[in-house]
Coordinates of C-alpha atoms in Angstrom, one line a residue:
M1 CA -8.9 -6.4 -6.4
N2 CA -11.2 -5.1 -3.0
F3 CA -9.7 -5.5 0.7
S4 CA -10.4 -4.6 3.5
I5 CA -7.5 -3.4 6.6
H6 CA -8.2 -1.8 10.0
L7 CA -6.3 1.6 10.8
P8 CA -6.3 3.5 13.9
D9 CA -8.3 6.8 14.0
P10 CA -4.5 8.8 14.0
L11 CA -3.2 6.8 11.1
L12 CA -6.1 6.8 9.1
A13 CA -6.4 10.8 9.7
D14 CA -2.9 11.0 8.9
L15 CA -3.7 8.8 5.4
D16 CA -6.5 11.3 4.7
A17 CA -4.3 14.3 5.0
F18 CA -1.0 13.4 3.1
A19 CA -4.0 12.0 0.7
Q20 CA -5.1 15.4 0.1
T21 CA -2.0 17.2 -0.3
R22 CA -1.5 14.9 -2.8
Q23 CA -4.7 14.9 -4.6
T24 CA -5.2 11.5 -4.8
S25 CA -7.0 9.2 -2.9
R26 CA -6.6 6.9 0.3
S27 CA -6.5 3.7 -2.0
G28 CA -3.9 5.7 -4.4
V29 CA -1.5 6.0 -1.2
I30 CA -1.1 2.9 -0.4
R31 CA -1.4 1.4 -3.4
E32 CA 1.9 3.2 -4.2
A33 CA 3.0 2.9 -0.1
V34 CA 2.7 -1.2 -0.4
R35 CA 4.7 -1.0 -4.1
E36 CA 7.4 1.0 -3.0
Y37 CA 7.7 -2.0 0.5
L38 CA 8.2 -5.0 -1.7
A39 CA 10.3 -3.2 -4.3
R40 CA 12.6 -2.4 -1.0
Q41 CA 12.4 -5.8 0.0
A42 CA 13.2 -7.5 -2.6
L43 CA 16.1 -5.4 -3.7
Q44 CA 19.8 -7.5 -2.5
V45 CA 21.5 -5.0 -0.9
W46 CA 25.5 -5.7 -0.8
P47 CA 27.9 -4.8 1.4
A48 CA 29.4 -0.8 0.4
D49 CA 32.7 -2.8 -0.1
L50 CA 31.8 -5.1 -2.6
E51 CA 29.5 -2.9 -4.2
R52 CA 32.8 -0.9 -4.7
W53 CA 34.7 -4.0 -6.1
M54 CA 32.0 -5.2 -8.4
R55 CA 32.0 -1.5 -10.1
E56 CA 36.4 -1.5 -10.2
P57 CA 36.6 -1.8 -13.9
L58 CA 40.2 -3.0 -13.4
P59 CA 41.5 -5.8 -11.3
V60 CA 42.9 -4.9 -7.8
S61 CA 45.3 -6.7 -5.4
V62 CA 43.8 -8.8 -2.6
E63 CA 45.1 -6.5 -0.5
E64 CA 42.8 -3.4 -1.7
G65 CA 40.4 -6.0 -2.8
P66 CA 37.2 -6.5 -0.2
D67 CA 37.5 -8.2 3.2
F68 CA 35.2 -11.5 1.6
D69 CA 35.0 -12.7 5.6
A70 CA 33.5 -9.5 6.6
I71 CA 31.3 -9.5 3.4
R72 CA 30.0 -12.9 4.4
A73 CA 29.4 -12.9 8.4
E74 CA 27.6 -9.4 7.2
M75 CA 24.9 -10.7 4.4
N76 CA 24.6 -13.8 6.6
A77 CA 23.5 -11.8 10.0
A78 CA 21.1 -9.5 7.2
M79 CA 19.4 -12.9 6.5
R80 CA 19.5 -14.3 9.7
K81 CA 17.2 -11.3 10.6
R82 CA 14.9 -11.3 7.4
T83 CA 14.1 -15.0 8.3
A84 CA 13.2 -14.2 12.1
R85 CA 11.0 -11.1 10.7
K86 CA 9.5 -13.9 8.1
A87 CA 8.9 -16.1 11.5
R88 CA 7.5 -13.8 13.7
R89 CA 5.0 -13.0 10.8

């Protein structure tokens, strides 16, 4: 599918130079950039404490476990940021 976008001249020059160094087309660079952007947006990012806890094969005591209240607050803040960004679009 074809579509058209406007890029400022300096950005277009950077895109052309980058595409040339990669020996690909503008479309190839843009296609890969969009693919990577969408993949990053789709990732569920968990707080480090929770990831560490989920990887732990053995049960840990409550004292050693993650602070779920802090994790919940962090995830809610991230959700509010994403919602605000989507609302601005």
